Tab-separated table of C-alpha atoms in Angstrom:
chain	number	residue	atom	x	y	z
A	270	THR	CA	2.214	10.145	-23.747
A	271	GLN	CA	-1.355	10.713	-24.916
A	272	LEU	CA	-2.478	9.849	-21.378
A	273	THR	CA	-1.666	13.432	-20.383
A	274	SER	CA	-4.826	14.518	-22.237
A	275	LEU	CA	-6.814	13.057	-19.311
A	276	ASN	CA	-5.774	16.072	-17.231
A	277	GLY	CA	-8.209	18.123	-19.251
A	278	LEU	CA	-11.097	15.972	-18.038
A	279	THR	CA	-10.639	16.306	-14.265
A	280	GLN	CA	-13.475	18.888	-14.134
A	281	ASP	CA	-15.780	16.947	-16.461
A	282	LYS	CA	-18.565	15.608	-14.196
A	283	ALA	CA	-19.757	13.016	-16.695
A	284	PHE	CA	-16.237	11.694	-17.252
A	285	ILE	CA	-15.532	11.542	-13.508
A	286	LYS	CA	-18.737	9.550	-13.015
A	287	GLN	CA	-17.747	7.156	-15.796
A	288	TRP	CA	-14.246	6.791	-14.324
A	289	GLN	CA	-15.742	5.995	-10.927
A	290	GLN	CA	-18.004	3.352	-12.459
A	291	VAL	CA	-15.087	1.636	-14.210
A	292	LYS	CA	-13.160	1.570	-10.923
A	293	PHE	CA	-16.246	0.197	-9.117
A	294	ASP	CA	-16.583	-2.589	-11.683
A	295	ASN	CA	-12.907	-3.464	-11.236
A	296	LYS	CA	-13.335	-3.485	-7.454
A	297	ALA	CA	-16.173	-5.986	-7.944
A	298	LYS	CA	-13.859	-8.281	-9.921
A	299	LEU	CA	-11.217	-8.012	-7.200
A	300	ALA	CA	-13.788	-8.705	-4.488
A	301	ALA	CA	-14.849	-11.823	-6.390
A	302	LEU	CA	-11.226	-13.009	-6.505
A	303	VAL	CA	-10.814	-12.432	-2.761
A	304	ALA	CA	-14.068	-14.269	-2.048
A	305	GLN	CA	-12.957	-17.210	-4.179
A	306	GLU	CA	-9.377	-17.475	-2.918
A	307	CYS	CA	-9.705	-16.264	0.677
A	308	GLU	CA	-13.393	-16.744	1.547
A	309	VAL	CA	-13.507	-13.143	2.739
A	310	GLU	CA	-16.231	-10.722	1.666
A	311	PHE	CA	-14.944	-7.301	0.617
A	312	ASP	CA	-17.544	-4.511	0.728
A	313	LEU	CA	-17.373	-2.450	-2.469
A	314	SER	CA	-18.262	0.735	-0.579
A	315	MET	CA	-15.037	0.479	1.446
A	316	LEU	CA	-11.594	1.792	0.547
A	317	PHE	CA	-9.558	-0.962	-1.151
A	318	ASP	CA	-6.097	-0.739	0.433
A	319	VAL	CA	-3.574	-3.086	-1.225
A	320	GLN	CA	0.030	-4.192	-0.723
A	321	VAL	CA	1.202	-7.027	-2.958
A	322	LYS	CA	4.889	-7.729	-3.517
A	323	ARG	CA	7.736	-9.960	-2.415
A	324	ILE	CA	7.785	-10.286	1.375
A	325	HIS	CA	10.847	-8.620	2.827
A	326	GLU	CA	11.542	-6.609	5.962
A	327	TYR	CA	12.698	-3.568	3.972
A	328	LYS	CA	9.402	-3.513	2.042
A	329	ARG	CA	7.778	-3.179	5.468
A	330	GLN	CA	4.663	-5.289	5.191
A	331	LEU	CA	5.054	-5.304	8.968
A	332	LEU	CA	4.483	-1.530	9.144
A	333	ASN	CA	1.228	-2.019	7.237
A	334	LEU	CA	0.199	-4.770	9.667
A	335	LEU	CA	0.990	-2.589	12.673
A	336	HIS	CA	-1.345	0.057	11.267
A	337	VAL	CA	-4.047	-2.580	10.783
A	338	VAL	CA	-3.599	-3.631	14.428
A	339	HIS	CA	-3.859	0.054	15.363
A	340	LEU	CA	-7.209	0.326	13.528
A	341	TYR	CA	-8.381	-2.970	15.042
A	342	GLY	CA	-7.536	-1.740	18.540
A	343	ARG	CA	-9.397	1.512	17.955
A	344	ILE	CA	-12.491	-0.422	16.909
A	345	LEU	CA	-12.351	-2.645	20.000
A	346	ASP	CA	-12.039	0.496	22.144
A	347	GLY	CA	-15.103	1.991	20.455
A	348	ASP	CA	-13.046	4.753	18.861
A	349	VAL	CA	-14.807	4.617	15.507
A	350	LYS	CA	-16.030	8.189	15.103
A	351	ASP	CA	-15.218	9.343	11.562
A	352	MET	CA	-13.381	6.063	10.820
A	353	VAL	CA	-13.453	5.366	7.085
A	354	PRO	CA	-14.094	1.640	6.468
A	355	ARG	CA	-11.406	-0.142	4.500
A	356	CYS	CA	-10.611	-3.553	3.070
A	357	VAL	CA	-6.936	-4.451	3.377
A	358	LEU	CA	-5.463	-6.924	0.907
A	359	MET	CA	-1.946	-8.300	1.165
A	360	GLY	CA	-0.130	-10.842	-0.944
A	361	GLY	CA	3.344	-11.985	-1.829
A	362	LYS	CA	5.812	-14.808	-1.459
A	363	ALA	CA	8.786	-15.289	0.827
A	364	ALA	CA	12.144	-16.807	-0.069
A	365	PRO	CA	12.369	-20.433	1.138
A	366	GLY	CA	14.875	-19.726	3.904
A	367	TYR	CA	13.582	-16.327	4.996
A	368	ALA	CA	12.129	-17.178	8.410
A	369	MET	CA	11.068	-13.648	9.371
A	370	ALA	CA	9.282	-13.115	6.053
A	371	LYS	CA	7.346	-16.334	6.556
A	372	LEU	CA	6.481	-15.286	10.114
A	373	ILE	CA	5.138	-11.979	8.778
A	374	ILE	CA	2.861	-13.961	6.433
A	375	LYS	CA	1.716	-16.035	9.404
A	376	PHE	CA	1.027	-12.888	11.402
A	377	ALA	CA	-0.958	-11.377	8.516
A	378	ASN	CA	-3.139	-14.465	8.277
A	379	ASN	CA	-3.735	-14.642	12.034
A	380	LEU	CA	-4.611	-10.949	12.091
A	381	ALA	CA	-7.001	-11.363	9.152
A	382	HIS	CA	-8.717	-14.271	10.926
A	383	MET	CA	-9.293	-12.215	14.086
A	384	ILE	CA	-10.599	-9.228	12.120
A	385	ASN	CA	-12.971	-11.184	9.911
A	386	SER	CA	-14.301	-13.300	12.806
A	387	ASP	CA	-15.392	-10.340	14.927
A	388	PRO	CA	-18.801	-8.815	14.115
A	389	ARG	CA	-17.780	-5.625	15.945
A	390	VAL	CA	-14.994	-5.083	13.445
A	391	LYS	CA	-16.717	-6.076	10.198
A	392	PRO	CA	-18.430	-2.720	9.505
A	393	TYR	CA	-15.097	-0.889	9.646
A	394	LEU	CA	-12.317	-3.254	8.676
A	395	ARG	CA	-11.768	-6.423	6.658
A	396	MET	CA	-8.560	-8.128	5.667
A	397	ALA	CA	-7.341	-10.928	3.427
A	398	TYR	CA	-4.002	-12.459	2.555
A	399	LEU	CA	-4.082	-13.736	-1.016
A	400	PRO	CA	-2.410	-17.128	-1.468
A	401	ASN	CA	-0.160	-17.827	-4.446
A	402	TYR	CA	0.112	-14.225	-5.591
A	403	ASN	CA	1.080	-14.177	-9.280
A	404	VAL	CA	0.778	-12.220	-12.528
A	405	SER	CA	-2.712	-13.523	-13.290
A	406	ALA	CA	-3.896	-12.331	-9.883
A	407	MET	CA	-2.227	-8.960	-10.433
A	408	GLU	CA	-4.252	-8.472	-13.615
A	409	VAL	CA	-7.329	-8.344	-11.364
A	410	ILE	CA	-5.773	-6.719	-8.303
A	411	CYS	CA	-4.167	-3.751	-10.033
A	412	PRO	CA	-7.271	-2.207	-11.675
A	413	GLY	CA	-9.343	-2.767	-8.498
A	414	THR	CA	-6.909	-1.092	-6.112
A	415	GLU	CA	-7.657	2.373	-4.757
A	416	LEU	CA	-4.713	2.823	-2.366
A	417	SER	CA	-1.302	1.458	-3.356
A	418	GLU	CA	1.031	0.726	-0.419
A	419	GLN	CA	4.631	1.560	-1.391
A	420	ILE	CA	6.081	1.923	2.073
A	421	SER	CA	9.634	0.554	1.967
A	422	THR	CA	12.296	2.072	4.185
A	423	ALA	CA	13.692	5.068	2.304
A	424	GLY	CA	16.993	4.250	0.617
A	425	LYS	CA	16.397	0.482	0.513
A	426	GLU	CA	14.379	-0.015	-2.702
A	427	ALA	CA	16.420	0.058	-5.920
A	428	SER	CA	13.383	0.948	-8.029
A	429	GLY	CA	10.386	-1.349	-8.259
A	430	THR	CA	7.713	-1.364	-10.950
A	431	GLY	CA	4.572	-2.459	-9.092
A	432	ASN	CA	4.006	1.113	-7.946
A	433	MET	CA	4.042	2.229	-11.593
A	434	LYS	CA	1.423	-0.365	-12.568
A	435	PHE	CA	-0.892	0.721	-9.754
A	436	MET	CA	-0.442	4.377	-10.672
A	437	MET	CA	-1.246	3.720	-14.332
A	438	ASN	CA	-4.460	1.999	-13.256
A	439	GLY	CA	-5.619	4.984	-11.217
A	440	ALA	CA	-4.570	3.963	-7.718
A	441	LEU	CA	-3.322	6.638	-5.339
A	442	THR	CA	0.013	5.953	-3.652
A	443	ILE	CA	0.923	6.147	0.008
A	444	GLY	CA	4.667	5.899	0.219
A	445	THR	CA	8.096	7.041	1.242
A	446	LEU	CA	10.638	8.899	-0.882
A	447	ASP	CA	12.175	5.654	-2.067
A	448	GLY	CA	12.869	4.037	-5.423
A	449	ALA	CA	10.466	4.964	-8.209
A	450	ASN	CA	8.156	6.647	-5.683
A	451	ILE	CA	10.346	9.714	-6.053
A	452	GLU	CA	9.710	9.937	-9.808
A	453	ILE	CA	6.025	9.070	-9.412
A	454	ARG	CA	5.553	11.943	-6.969
A	455	GLU	CA	7.446	14.297	-9.275
A	456	GLN	CA	5.250	13.336	-12.227
A	457	VAL	CA	1.858	13.483	-10.498
A	458	GLY	CA	2.658	16.292	-8.050
A	459	PRO	CA	2.856	16.222	-4.248
A	460	ASP	CA	-0.856	16.979	-3.837
A	461	ASN	CA	-1.724	13.663	-5.505
A	462	PHE	CA	0.639	11.480	-3.463
A	463	PHE	CA	0.410	10.569	0.247
A	464	LEU	CA	3.954	11.033	1.529
A	465	PHE	CA	5.229	9.962	4.940
A	466	GLY	CA	8.353	8.903	6.758
A	467	LEU	CA	12.034	9.614	6.969
A	468	SER	CA	14.064	10.414	3.879
A	469	ALA	CA	16.963	8.181	2.808
A	470	GLU	CA	19.385	10.721	4.271
A	471	GLN	CA	17.534	10.757	7.597
A	472	VAL	CA	17.464	6.960	7.694
A	473	ALA	CA	21.218	6.803	7.059
A	474	GLN	CA	21.875	9.428	9.707
A	475	ALA	CA	19.609	7.670	12.193
A	476	ASN	CA	21.354	4.355	11.563
A	477	ASP	CA	24.695	6.005	12.307
A	478	THR	CA	23.583	7.760	15.507
A	479	GLN	CA	20.664	5.604	16.621
A	480	GLU	CA	20.313	4.928	20.306
A	481	ASN	CA	17.214	3.511	21.976
A	482	GLN	CA	13.952	3.558	20.054
A	483	ILE	CA	11.226	6.028	21.018
A	484	PHE	CA	7.724	4.539	20.993
A	485	SER	CA	4.632	6.686	20.659
A	486	PRO	CA	1.571	5.959	22.823
A	487	ALA	CA	-0.244	4.579	19.754
A	488	LEU	CA	2.584	2.173	18.950
A	489	LEU	CA	2.873	1.125	22.606
A	490	LYS	CA	-0.807	0.115	22.522
A	491	VAL	CA	-0.164	-1.953	19.391
A	492	ILE	CA	2.849	-3.646	20.990
A	493	ALA	CA	0.850	-4.352	24.144
A	494	LEU	CA	-1.858	-6.050	22.094
A	495	LEU	CA	0.772	-8.195	20.386
A	496	LYS	CA	2.407	-9.116	23.700
A	497	SER	CA	-0.950	-10.108	25.167
A	498	GLY	CA	-1.083	-13.013	22.723
A	499	HIS	CA	-4.375	-11.754	21.301
A	500	PHE	CA	-3.454	-12.897	17.784
A	501	ASN	CA	-1.855	-16.206	18.791
A	502	LEU	CA	-3.985	-17.534	21.627
A	503	VAL	CA	-3.184	-21.180	20.888
A	504	GLU	CA	0.373	-20.519	19.718
A	505	PRO	CA	2.078	-18.810	22.657
A	506	GLY	CA	5.292	-16.996	21.830
A	507	ILE	CA	5.110	-17.549	18.090
A	508	PHE	CA	5.280	-13.820	17.293
A	509	ASP	CA	8.031	-13.014	19.810
A	510	PRO	CA	10.587	-12.479	16.970
A	511	ILE	CA	8.283	-9.867	15.437
A	512	ILE	CA	7.893	-8.067	18.765
A	513	ALA	CA	11.654	-8.208	19.261
A	514	ALA	CA	12.211	-6.725	15.786
A	515	ILE	CA	9.887	-3.804	16.554
A	516	GLU	CA	11.522	-3.151	19.926
A	517	ALA	CA	15.122	-3.644	18.778
A	518	PRO	CA	17.290	-0.757	20.034
A	519	LYS	CA	18.723	-0.382	16.539
A	520	ASP	CA	16.122	-1.135	13.880
A	521	GLN	CA	17.484	-0.587	10.379
A	522	TRP	CA	13.963	-0.735	8.929
A	523	ARG	CA	12.827	2.214	11.073
A	524	LEU	CA	9.402	0.821	11.939
A	525	ALA	CA	8.938	2.789	15.160
A	526	ALA	CA	10.424	5.948	13.675
A	527	ASP	CA	7.925	6.002	10.775
A	528	PHE	CA	4.859	4.577	12.542
A	529	ASP	CA	3.231	7.840	13.632
A	530	SER	CA	3.945	9.548	10.302
A	531	TYR	CA	2.416	6.560	8.511
A	532	CYS	CA	-0.718	6.665	10.681
A	533	GLN	CA	-1.095	10.404	10.033
A	534	ALA	CA	-0.765	9.824	6.288
A	535	GLN	CA	-3.408	7.101	6.523
A	536	LEU	CA	-5.748	9.568	8.250
A	537	HIS	CA	-5.137	11.957	5.354
A	538	VAL	CA	-5.988	9.107	2.961
A	539	ALA	CA	-9.225	8.381	4.813
A	540	ASN	CA	-10.315	12.017	4.949
A	541	THR	CA	-9.573	12.450	1.247
A	542	TYR	CA	-11.544	9.301	0.392
A	543	LEU	CA	-14.660	10.844	1.952
A	544	ASP	CA	-14.726	13.357	-0.928
A	545	LYS	CA	-15.474	10.984	-3.785
A	546	GLU	CA	-15.091	13.568	-6.536
A	547	THR	CA	-11.713	14.753	-5.278
A	548	TRP	CA	-10.515	11.154	-4.977
A	549	GLN	CA	-11.545	10.385	-8.561
A	550	GLN	CA	-9.844	13.545	-9.803
A	551	MET	CA	-6.638	12.474	-8.083
A	552	SER	CA	-7.039	9.012	-9.597
A	553	ILE	CA	-7.373	10.504	-13.084
A	554	ARG	CA	-4.262	12.648	-12.545
A	555	ASN	CA	-2.268	9.583	-11.525
A	556	THR	CA	-3.155	7.757	-14.722
A	557	ALA	CA	-2.542	10.907	-16.768
A	558	ALA	CA	0.979	11.230	-15.339
A	559	SER	CA	1.909	7.561	-15.736
A	560	GLY	CA	3.009	7.615	-19.393
A	561	ARG	CA	6.558	8.346	-18.256
A	562	PHE	CA	6.710	4.771	-16.906
A	563	SER	CA	5.160	2.946	-19.871
A	564	SER	CA	6.951	0.291	-21.896
A	565	ASP	CA	6.511	2.519	-24.978
A	566	VAL	CA	8.666	5.232	-23.432
A	567	THR	CA	11.204	2.711	-22.144
A	568	ILE	CA	11.656	1.058	-25.531
A	569	GLY	CA	11.859	4.469	-27.183
A	570	GLN	CA	14.715	5.426	-24.850
A	571	TYR	CA	16.516	2.162	-25.629
A	572	ARG	CA	16.006	2.799	-29.336
A	573	ASP	CA	17.449	6.302	-29.183
A	574	ASP	CA	20.077	6.073	-26.433
A	575	ILE	CA	21.254	2.453	-26.398
A	576	TRP	CA	20.615	0.891	-29.783
A	577	MET	CA	21.061	4.165	-31.728
A	578	ALA	CA	18.497	2.838	-34.189
A	579	LYS	CA	17.348	5.022	-37.036
A	580	LYS	CA	13.702	5.981	-37.059
A	581	THR	CA	11.592	4.649	-39.933
A	582	ALA	CA	8.026	5.129	-41.018
A	583	ASN	CA	7.087	2.018	-39.019
A	584	ASN	CA	8.716	2.868	-35.695
A	585	ASN	CA	8.430	6.656	-35.683
A	586	ARG	CA	5.217	6.791	-33.641
C-alpha cells in the first residue's frame, strides 16, 4: 500500500527522469533476450508493445496480429506520416490439440519474418515471437514492457494476473472491460488506461442478434493482404482457417466488431507515447495504483476473511 506515495512524485522532474532511465535499462535487458532467443534487434527508442500469455482465440492474439498487418500495410503504402515506431513482442504456448491456436503462432512467426526482412519496414516496425515463454522469461519481459496488451473479448476472461504484473512494473494497459482490467482501470483511473471495444453486455447482445459481419475499409485491406498469400508465399492456403474465422458470419470473439476501436486506441497510445514526460507520469501512476493486486494484500484478506487469524506483533504489518 506504500506504493501510493509514488503519486506525489509525478511532478518531480528528477524522479521522472530516474524512472525513465530504469525503464530504459529494463528495455535493454528485454532487447538482449529477444536478440538471443529470436535473432531480432529491438530498437530501444521504439515503443515496446507486448502480449505474452496462453494462446487462445478469446485472448485475441489474432486481433493484435491484424493490427500489426494494418501497420505493415500502411508502411508498404508509404503512409508513415506521424507513425510512432514500435517493437511488437508476442509469446505463449498452445494446448497440444488446439489447432487454431497453433496456426495463430505460425501466422505470428510468418508475419514477423516478413516484417524483419523488409528494410522499408525496419524503421517503423519490428516483431518477434518468443519461443518457450516461461516464468524466467517473464522476469525480463515484464519490467521492459511499455504497453501491455490485455485485449480479450469482454466477458470471456475470468480474471487473469499477467495484467496486474505488467501494471505493477509501470506498463500502460490497452484493453477491454474484461476480467481484472475492470479493477485495474478503476484503481488507476480512466485517463491512465487505453480502453477500447464492446462491453460484455454488448458482446452478449451481439451474439444473440448477430447477423452478417460488417468490415471497415481498414479491415478489408488487411483481409485482402492475407488472401493474397503475402505471408505464406510457399505455403498456399495455410492461413485459410484464420481468414475464415475473421469472416465468419457469427464470430463469438468479435474480431471485426472491435478492430476499428482497437486501431483508434492504438493511435491514442502512439500519440501519448510522443510526450515522454506524460507517458512516464502515467507509468508511475500505474505502479502507484497496483498495491491493490499485490500478494501482501491478498494474503491479508485471506488472514482476515478466510482464516480469521488473530493479528500478532509479527504479522500486524
